[in-house]
PDB file of C-alpha atoms in Angstrom:
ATOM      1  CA  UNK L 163     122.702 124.019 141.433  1.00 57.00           C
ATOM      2  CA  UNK L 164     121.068 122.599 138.760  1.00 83.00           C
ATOM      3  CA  UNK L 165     117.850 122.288 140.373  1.00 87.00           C
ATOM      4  CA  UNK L 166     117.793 126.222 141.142  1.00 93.00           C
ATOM      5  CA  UNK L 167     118.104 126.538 137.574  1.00 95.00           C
ATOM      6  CA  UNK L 168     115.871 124.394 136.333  1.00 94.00           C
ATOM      7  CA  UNK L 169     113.295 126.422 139.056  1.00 96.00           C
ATOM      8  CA  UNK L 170     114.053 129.716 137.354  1.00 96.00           C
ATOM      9  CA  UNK L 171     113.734 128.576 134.070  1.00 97.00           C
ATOM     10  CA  UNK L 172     110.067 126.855 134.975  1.00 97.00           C
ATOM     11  CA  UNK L 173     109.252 130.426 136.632  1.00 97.00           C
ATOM     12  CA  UNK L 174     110.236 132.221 133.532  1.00 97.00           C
ATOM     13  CA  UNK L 175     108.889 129.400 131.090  1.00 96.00           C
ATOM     14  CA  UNK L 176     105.285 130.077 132.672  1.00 95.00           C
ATOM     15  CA  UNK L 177     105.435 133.575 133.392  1.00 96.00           C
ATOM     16  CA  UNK L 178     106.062 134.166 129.491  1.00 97.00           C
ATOM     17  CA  UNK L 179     103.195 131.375 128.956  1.00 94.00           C
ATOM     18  CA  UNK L 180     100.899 133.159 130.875  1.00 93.00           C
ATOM     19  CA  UNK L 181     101.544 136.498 129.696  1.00 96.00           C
ATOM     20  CA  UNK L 182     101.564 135.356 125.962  1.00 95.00           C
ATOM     21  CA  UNK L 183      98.627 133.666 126.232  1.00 93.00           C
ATOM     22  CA  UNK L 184      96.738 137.311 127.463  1.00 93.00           C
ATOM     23  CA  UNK L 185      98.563 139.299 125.264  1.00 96.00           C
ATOM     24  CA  UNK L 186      97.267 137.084 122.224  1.00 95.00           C
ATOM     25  CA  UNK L 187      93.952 137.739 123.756  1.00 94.00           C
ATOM     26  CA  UNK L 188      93.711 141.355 123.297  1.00 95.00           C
ATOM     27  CA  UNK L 189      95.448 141.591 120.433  1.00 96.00           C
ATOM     28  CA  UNK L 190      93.318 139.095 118.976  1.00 95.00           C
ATOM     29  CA  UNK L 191      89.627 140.460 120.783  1.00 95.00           C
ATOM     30  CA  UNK L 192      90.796 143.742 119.155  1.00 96.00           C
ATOM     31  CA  UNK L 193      91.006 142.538 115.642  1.00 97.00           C
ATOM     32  CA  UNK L 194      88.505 140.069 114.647  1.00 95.00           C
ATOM     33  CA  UNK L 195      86.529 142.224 114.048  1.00 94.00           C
ATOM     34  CA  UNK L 196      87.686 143.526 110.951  1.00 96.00           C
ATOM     35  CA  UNK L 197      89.209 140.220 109.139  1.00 94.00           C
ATOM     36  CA  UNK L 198      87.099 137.507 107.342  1.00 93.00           C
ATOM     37  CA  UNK L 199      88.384 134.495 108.875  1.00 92.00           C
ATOM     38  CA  UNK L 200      88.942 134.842 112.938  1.00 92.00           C
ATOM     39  CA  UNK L 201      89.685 131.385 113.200  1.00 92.00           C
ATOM     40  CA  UNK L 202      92.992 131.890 110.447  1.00 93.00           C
ATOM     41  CA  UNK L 203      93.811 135.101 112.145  1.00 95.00           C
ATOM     42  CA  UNK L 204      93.897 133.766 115.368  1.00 94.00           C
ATOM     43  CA  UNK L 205      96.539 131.273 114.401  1.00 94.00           C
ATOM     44  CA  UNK L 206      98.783 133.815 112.478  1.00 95.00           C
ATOM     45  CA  UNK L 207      98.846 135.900 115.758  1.00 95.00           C
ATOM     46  CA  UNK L 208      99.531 132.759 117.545  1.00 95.00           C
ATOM     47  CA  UNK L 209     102.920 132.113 115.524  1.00 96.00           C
ATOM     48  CA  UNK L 210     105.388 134.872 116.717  1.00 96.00           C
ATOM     49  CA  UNK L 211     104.947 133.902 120.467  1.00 96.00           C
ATOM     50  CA  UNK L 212     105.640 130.527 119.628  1.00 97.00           C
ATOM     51  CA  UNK L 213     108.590 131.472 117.836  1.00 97.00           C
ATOM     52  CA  UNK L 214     109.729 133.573 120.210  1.00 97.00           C
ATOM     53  CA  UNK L 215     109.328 131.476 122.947  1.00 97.00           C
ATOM     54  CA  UNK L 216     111.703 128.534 120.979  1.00 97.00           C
ATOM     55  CA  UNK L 217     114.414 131.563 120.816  1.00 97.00           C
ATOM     56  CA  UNK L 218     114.024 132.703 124.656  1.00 96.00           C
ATOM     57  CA  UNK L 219     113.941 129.506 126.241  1.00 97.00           C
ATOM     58  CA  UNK L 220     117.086 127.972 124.649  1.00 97.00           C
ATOM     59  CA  UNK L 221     114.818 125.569 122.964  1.00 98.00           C
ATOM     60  CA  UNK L 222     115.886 124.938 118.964  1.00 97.00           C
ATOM     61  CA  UNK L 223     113.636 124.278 117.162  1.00 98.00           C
ATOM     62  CA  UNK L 224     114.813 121.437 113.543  1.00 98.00           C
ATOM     63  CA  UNK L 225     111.954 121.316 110.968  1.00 98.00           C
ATOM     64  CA  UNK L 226     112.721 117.811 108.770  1.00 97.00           C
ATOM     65  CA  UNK L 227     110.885 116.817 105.833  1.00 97.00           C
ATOM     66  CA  UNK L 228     108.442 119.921 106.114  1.00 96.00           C
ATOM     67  CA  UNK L 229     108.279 119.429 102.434  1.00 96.00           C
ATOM     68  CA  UNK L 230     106.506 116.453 102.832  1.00 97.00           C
ATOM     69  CA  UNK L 231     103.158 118.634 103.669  1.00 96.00           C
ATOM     70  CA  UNK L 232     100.689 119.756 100.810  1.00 91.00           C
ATOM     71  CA  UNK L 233      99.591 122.978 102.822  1.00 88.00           C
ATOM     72  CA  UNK L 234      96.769 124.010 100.082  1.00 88.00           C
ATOM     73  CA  UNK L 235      95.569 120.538 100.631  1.00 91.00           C
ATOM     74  CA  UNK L 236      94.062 119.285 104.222  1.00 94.00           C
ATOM     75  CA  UNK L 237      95.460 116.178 105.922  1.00 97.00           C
ATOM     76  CA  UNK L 238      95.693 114.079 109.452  1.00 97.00           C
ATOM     77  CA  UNK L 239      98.900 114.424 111.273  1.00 98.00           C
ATOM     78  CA  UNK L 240      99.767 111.583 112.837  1.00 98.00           C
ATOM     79  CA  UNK L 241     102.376 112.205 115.410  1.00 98.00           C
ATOM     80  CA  UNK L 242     104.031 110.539 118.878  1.00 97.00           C
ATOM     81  CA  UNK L 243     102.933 112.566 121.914  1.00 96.00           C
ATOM     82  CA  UNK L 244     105.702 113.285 124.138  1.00 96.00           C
ATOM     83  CA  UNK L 245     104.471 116.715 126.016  1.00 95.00           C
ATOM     84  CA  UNK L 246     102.285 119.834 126.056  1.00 92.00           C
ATOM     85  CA  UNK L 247     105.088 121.475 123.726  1.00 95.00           C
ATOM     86  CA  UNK L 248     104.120 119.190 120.987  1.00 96.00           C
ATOM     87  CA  UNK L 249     100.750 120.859 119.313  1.00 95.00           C
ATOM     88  CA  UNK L 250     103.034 124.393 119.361  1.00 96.00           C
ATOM     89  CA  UNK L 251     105.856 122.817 116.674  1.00 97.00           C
ATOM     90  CA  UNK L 252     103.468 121.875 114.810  1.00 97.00           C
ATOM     91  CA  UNK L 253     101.942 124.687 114.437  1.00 96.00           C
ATOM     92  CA  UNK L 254     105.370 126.820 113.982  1.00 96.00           C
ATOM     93  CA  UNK L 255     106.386 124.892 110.345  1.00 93.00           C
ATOM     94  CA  UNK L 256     102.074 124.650 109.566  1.00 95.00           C
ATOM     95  CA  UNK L 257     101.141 127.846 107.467  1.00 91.00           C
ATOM     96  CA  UNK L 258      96.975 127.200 107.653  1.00 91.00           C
ATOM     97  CA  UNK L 259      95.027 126.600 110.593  1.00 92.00           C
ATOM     98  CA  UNK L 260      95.091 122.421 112.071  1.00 93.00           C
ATOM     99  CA  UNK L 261      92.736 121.088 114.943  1.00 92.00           C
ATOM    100  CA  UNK L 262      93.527 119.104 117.826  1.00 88.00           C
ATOM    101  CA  UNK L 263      92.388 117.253 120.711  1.00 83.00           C
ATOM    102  CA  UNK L 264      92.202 119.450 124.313  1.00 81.00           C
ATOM    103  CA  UNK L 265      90.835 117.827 127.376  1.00 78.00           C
ATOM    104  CA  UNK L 266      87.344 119.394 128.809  1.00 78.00           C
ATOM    105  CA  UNK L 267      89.290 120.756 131.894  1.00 80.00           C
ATOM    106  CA  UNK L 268      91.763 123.128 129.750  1.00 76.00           C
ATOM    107  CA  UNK L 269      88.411 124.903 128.801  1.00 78.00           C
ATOM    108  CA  UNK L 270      87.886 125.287 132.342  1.00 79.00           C
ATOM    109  CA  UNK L 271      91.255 127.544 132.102  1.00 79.00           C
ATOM    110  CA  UNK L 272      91.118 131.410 131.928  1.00 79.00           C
ATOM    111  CA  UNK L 273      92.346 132.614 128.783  1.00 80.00           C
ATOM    112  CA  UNK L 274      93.476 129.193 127.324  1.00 81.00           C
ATOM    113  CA  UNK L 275      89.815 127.611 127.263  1.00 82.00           C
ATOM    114  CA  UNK L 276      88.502 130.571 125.207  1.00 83.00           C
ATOM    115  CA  UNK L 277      91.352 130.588 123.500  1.00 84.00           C
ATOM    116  CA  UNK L 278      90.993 126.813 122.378  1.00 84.00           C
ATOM    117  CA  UNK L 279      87.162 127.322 121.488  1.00 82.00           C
ATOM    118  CA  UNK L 280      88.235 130.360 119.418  1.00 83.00           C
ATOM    119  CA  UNK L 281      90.613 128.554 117.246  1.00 83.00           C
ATOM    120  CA  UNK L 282      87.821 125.981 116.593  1.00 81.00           C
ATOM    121  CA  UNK L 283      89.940 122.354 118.297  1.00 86.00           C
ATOM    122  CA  UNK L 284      87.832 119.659 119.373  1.00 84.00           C
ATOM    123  CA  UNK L 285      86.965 119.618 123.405  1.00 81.00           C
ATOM    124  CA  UNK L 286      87.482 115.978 124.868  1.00 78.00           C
ATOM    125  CA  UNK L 287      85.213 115.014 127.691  1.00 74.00           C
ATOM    126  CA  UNK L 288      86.672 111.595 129.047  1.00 69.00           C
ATOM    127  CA  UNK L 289      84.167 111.226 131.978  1.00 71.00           C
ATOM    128  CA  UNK L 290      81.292 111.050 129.309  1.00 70.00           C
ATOM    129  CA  UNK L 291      82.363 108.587 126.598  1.00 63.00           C
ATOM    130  CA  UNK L 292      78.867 108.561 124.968  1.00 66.00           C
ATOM    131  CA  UNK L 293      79.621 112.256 123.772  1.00 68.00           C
ATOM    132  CA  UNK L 294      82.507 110.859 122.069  1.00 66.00           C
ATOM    133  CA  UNK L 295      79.772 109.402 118.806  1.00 68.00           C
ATOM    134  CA  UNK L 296      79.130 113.356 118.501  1.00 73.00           C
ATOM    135  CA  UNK L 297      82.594 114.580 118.752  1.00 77.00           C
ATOM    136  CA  UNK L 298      83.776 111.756 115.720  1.00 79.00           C
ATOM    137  CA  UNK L 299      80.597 113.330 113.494  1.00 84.00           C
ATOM    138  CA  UNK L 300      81.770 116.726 113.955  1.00 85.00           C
ATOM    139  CA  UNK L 301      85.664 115.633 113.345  1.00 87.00           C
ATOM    140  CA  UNK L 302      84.370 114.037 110.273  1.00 90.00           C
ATOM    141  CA  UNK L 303      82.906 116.549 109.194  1.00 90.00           C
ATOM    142  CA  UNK L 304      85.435 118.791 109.539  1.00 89.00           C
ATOM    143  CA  UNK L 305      87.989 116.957 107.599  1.00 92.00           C
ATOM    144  CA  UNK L 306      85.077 116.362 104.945  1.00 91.00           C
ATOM    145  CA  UNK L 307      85.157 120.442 104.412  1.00 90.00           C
ATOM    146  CA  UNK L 308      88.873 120.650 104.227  1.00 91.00           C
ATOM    147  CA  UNK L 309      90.116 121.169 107.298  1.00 92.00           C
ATOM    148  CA  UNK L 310      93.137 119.524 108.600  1.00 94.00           C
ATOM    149  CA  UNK L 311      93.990 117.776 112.264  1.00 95.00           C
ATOM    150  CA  UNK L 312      96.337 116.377 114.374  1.00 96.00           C
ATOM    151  CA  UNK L 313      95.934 113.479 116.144  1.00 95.00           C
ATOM    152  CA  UNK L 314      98.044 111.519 118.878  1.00 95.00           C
ATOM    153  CA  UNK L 315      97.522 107.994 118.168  1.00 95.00           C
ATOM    154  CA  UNK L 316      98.921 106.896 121.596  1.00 94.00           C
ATOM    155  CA  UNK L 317      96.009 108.903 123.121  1.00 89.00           C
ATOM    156  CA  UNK L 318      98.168 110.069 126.047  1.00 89.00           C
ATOM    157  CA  UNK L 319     101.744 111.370 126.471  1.00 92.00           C
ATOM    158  CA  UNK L 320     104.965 108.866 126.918  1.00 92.00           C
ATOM    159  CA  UNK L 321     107.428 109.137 129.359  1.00 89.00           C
ATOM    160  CA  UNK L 322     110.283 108.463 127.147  1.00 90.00           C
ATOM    161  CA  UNK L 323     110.853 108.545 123.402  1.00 89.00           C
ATOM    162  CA  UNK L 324     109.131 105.337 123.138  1.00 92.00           C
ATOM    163  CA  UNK L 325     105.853 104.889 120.760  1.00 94.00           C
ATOM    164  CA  UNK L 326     103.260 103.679 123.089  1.00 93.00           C
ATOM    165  CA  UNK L 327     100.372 101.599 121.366  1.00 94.00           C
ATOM    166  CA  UNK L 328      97.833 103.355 119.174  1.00 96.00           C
ATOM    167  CA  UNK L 329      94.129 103.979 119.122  1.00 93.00           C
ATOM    168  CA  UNK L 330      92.273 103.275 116.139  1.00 92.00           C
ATOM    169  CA  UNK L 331      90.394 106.557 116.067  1.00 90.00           C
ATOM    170  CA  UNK L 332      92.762 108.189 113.567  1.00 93.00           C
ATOM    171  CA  UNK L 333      93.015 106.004 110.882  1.00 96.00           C
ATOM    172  CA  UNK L 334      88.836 104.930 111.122  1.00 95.00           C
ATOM    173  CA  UNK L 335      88.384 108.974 110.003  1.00 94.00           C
ATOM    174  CA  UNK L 336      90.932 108.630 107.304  1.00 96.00           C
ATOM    175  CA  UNK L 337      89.455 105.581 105.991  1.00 97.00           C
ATOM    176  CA  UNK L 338      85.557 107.626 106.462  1.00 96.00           C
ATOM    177  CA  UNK L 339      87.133 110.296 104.811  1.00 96.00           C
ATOM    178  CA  UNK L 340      89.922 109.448 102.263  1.00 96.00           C
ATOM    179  CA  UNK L 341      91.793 112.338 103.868  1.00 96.00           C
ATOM    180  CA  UNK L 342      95.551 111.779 103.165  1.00 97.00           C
ATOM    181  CA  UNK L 343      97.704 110.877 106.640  1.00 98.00           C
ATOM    182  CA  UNK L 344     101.129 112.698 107.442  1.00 98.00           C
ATOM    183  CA  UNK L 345     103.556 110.787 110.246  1.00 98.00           C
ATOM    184  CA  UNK L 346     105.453 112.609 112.028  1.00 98.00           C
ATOM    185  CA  UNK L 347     107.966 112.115 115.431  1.00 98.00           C
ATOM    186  CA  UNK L 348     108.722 114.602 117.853  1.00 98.00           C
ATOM    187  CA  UNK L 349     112.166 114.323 119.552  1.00 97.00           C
ATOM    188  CA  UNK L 350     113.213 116.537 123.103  1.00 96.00           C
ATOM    189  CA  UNK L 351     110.065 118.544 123.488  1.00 97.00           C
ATOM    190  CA  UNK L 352     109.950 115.570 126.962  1.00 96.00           C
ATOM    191  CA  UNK L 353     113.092 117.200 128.276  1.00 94.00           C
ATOM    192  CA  UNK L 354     111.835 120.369 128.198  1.00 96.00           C
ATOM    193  CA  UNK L 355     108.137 119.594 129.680  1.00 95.00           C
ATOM    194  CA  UNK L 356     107.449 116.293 130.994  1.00 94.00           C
ATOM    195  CA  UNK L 357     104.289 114.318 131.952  1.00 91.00           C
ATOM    196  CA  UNK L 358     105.294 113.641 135.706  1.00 92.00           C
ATOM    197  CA  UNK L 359     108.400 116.415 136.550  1.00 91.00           C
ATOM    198  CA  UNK L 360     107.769 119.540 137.823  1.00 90.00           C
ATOM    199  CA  UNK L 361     110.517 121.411 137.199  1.00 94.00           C
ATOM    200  CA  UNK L 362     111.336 122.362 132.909  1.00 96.00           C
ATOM    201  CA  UNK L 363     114.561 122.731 131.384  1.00 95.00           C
ATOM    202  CA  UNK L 364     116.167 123.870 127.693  1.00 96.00           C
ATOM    203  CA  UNK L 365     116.824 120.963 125.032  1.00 97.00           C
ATOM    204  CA  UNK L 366     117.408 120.694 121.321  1.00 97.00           C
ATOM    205  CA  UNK L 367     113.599 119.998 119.749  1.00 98.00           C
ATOM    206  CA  UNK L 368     113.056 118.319 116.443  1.00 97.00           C
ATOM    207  CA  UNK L 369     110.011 117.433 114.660  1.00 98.00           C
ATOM    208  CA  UNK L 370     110.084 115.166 111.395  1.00 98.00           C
ATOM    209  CA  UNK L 371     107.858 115.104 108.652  1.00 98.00           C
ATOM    210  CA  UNK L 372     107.375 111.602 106.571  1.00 98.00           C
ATOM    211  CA  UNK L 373     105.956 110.993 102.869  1.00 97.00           C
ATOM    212  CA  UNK L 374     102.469 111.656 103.253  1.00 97.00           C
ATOM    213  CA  UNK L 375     100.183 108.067 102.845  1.00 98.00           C
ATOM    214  CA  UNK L 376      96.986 108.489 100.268  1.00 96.00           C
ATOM    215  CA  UNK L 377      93.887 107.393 101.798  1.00 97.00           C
ATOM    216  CA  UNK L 378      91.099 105.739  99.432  1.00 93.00           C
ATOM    217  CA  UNK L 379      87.990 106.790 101.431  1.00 95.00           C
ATOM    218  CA  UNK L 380      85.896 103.236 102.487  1.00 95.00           C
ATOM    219  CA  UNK L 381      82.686 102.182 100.812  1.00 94.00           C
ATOM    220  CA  UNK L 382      81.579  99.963 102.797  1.00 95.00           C
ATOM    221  CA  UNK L 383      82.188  99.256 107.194  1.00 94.00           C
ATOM    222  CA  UNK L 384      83.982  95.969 106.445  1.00 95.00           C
ATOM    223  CA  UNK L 385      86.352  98.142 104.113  1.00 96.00           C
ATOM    224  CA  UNK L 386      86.519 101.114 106.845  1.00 96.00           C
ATOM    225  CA  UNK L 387      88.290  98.735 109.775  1.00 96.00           C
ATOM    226  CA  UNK L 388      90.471  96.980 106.814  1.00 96.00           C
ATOM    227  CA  UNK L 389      91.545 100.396 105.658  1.00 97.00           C
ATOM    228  CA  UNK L 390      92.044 101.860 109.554  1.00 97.00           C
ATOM    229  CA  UNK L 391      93.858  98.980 110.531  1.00 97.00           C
ATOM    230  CA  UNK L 392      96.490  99.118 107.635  1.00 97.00           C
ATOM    231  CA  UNK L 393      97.253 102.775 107.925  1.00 98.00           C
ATOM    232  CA  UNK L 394      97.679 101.980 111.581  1.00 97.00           C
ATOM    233  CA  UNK L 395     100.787  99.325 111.031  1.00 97.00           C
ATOM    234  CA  UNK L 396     101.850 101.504 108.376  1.00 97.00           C
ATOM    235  CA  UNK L 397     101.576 104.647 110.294  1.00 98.00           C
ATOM    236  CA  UNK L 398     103.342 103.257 113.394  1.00 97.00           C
ATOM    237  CA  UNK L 399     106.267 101.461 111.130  1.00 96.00           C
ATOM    238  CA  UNK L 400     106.583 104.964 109.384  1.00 97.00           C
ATOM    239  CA  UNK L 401     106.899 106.765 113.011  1.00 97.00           C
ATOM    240  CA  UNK L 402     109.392 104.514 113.935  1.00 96.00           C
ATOM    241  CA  UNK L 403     111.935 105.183 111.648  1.00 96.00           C
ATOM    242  CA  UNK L 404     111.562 108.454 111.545  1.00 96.00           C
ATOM    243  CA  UNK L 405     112.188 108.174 115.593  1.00 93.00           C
ATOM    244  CA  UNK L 406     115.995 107.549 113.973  1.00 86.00           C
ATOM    245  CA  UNK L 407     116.381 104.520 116.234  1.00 79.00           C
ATOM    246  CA  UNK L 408     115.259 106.141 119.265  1.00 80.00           C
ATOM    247  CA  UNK L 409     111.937 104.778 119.804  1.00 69.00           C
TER     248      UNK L 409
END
């Protein structure tokens, strides 16, 4: 019995995916025209379906230590990666525009790829790692005009609500940068989507905030891995207890 439901549910779940994903489309090709920054309108339209989809979906949505963000200032989220749900609560307690990480094939994807290029994230192409130097100038850069990100130090998505190892990646752009470094933990969004199940199902989600962690931006290369590598022990004790025990 369960099983049919959780079927259903995954219909419905990607049904209203789909759909949401074209009707932000139009909406959103139908606009830009006539506001000043596409890139911060496309986000505000993005917001209500995310929202809405938390309500429909049975999926509650707790928002701890939200406080804990500057949002007139830019910063690196540093957060455990636990599902594809995970980018949209960020972005439902975020009031500005943040970047992530999306695989080349998503852009491959009707809608979504455009959709990701449109919002300005950073494309991802694992089978060429020599593209990677370029990507890192242009994430640089980005944080260097005031532009916030999120990263996923784990680089891939856990099975559990374990904290897998972490790249350095993350904390070598905060220490190039000196921009400021938010952890966070995400707790449920697994239940709902996971990396190897097919089928979805409603859960409680939480996402919590810790005190952000001032960066002093590195003078020197010798100071840039001394820097990355303390913000990533602190960043990874930090996520740990704000996993409550559960990591």
């Amino acid at each position: 019995m369960n099983n049919l439901f959780n079927l259903f549910y995954t219909i419905a779940l990607w049904s209203y995916t789909i759909s949401a994903f074209f009707t932000h489309a139009i909406i959103y090709s139908l606009t830009k025209y006539f506001v000043k920054n596409k890139r911060e309108w496309s986000f505000i339209l993005t917001k209500p379906f995310i929202s809405l989809s938390f309500s429909l979906f049975a999926c509650p949505l707790t928002i701890n230590g939200l406080e804990n963000i500057q949002q007139d200032k830019n910063f690196i989220i540093a957060s455990n990666h636990q599902s594809i749900l995970d980018i949209f609560i960020h972005f439902k307690g975020l009031t500005k525009p943040i970047s992530f990480f999306a695989k080349q094939e998503l852009t491959k994807i009707p809608i979504l790829g455009w959709n990701i290029k449109e919002q300005g994230h950073f494309i991802v192409d694992r089978k060429r790692p020599k593209k990677a130097v370029k990507q890192l100038a242009e994430v640089k850069a980005h944080l260097i005009s005031g532009y916030s990100a999120i990263f996923f130090p784990e680089g891939t998505r856990s099975l559990d609500d374990s904290v897998g190892p972490f790249k350095r990646g993350a904390f070598l752009l905060a220490a190039q940068t000196g921009t400021t470094i938010i952890p966070a933990y995400i707790h449920g969004s697994n239940h709902v989507i996971h990396k190897t199940r097919h089928l979805s199902m409603p859960s409680k989600l939480s996402v919590t905030y810790g005190k952000p962690i001032p960066v002093e931006r590195a003078k020197t290369k010798i100071e840039e891995k001394e820097i990355a590598e303390k913000l990533l022990k602190k960043v990874r004790d930090e996520m740990l207890s704000l996993s409550g025990g559960r990591a």
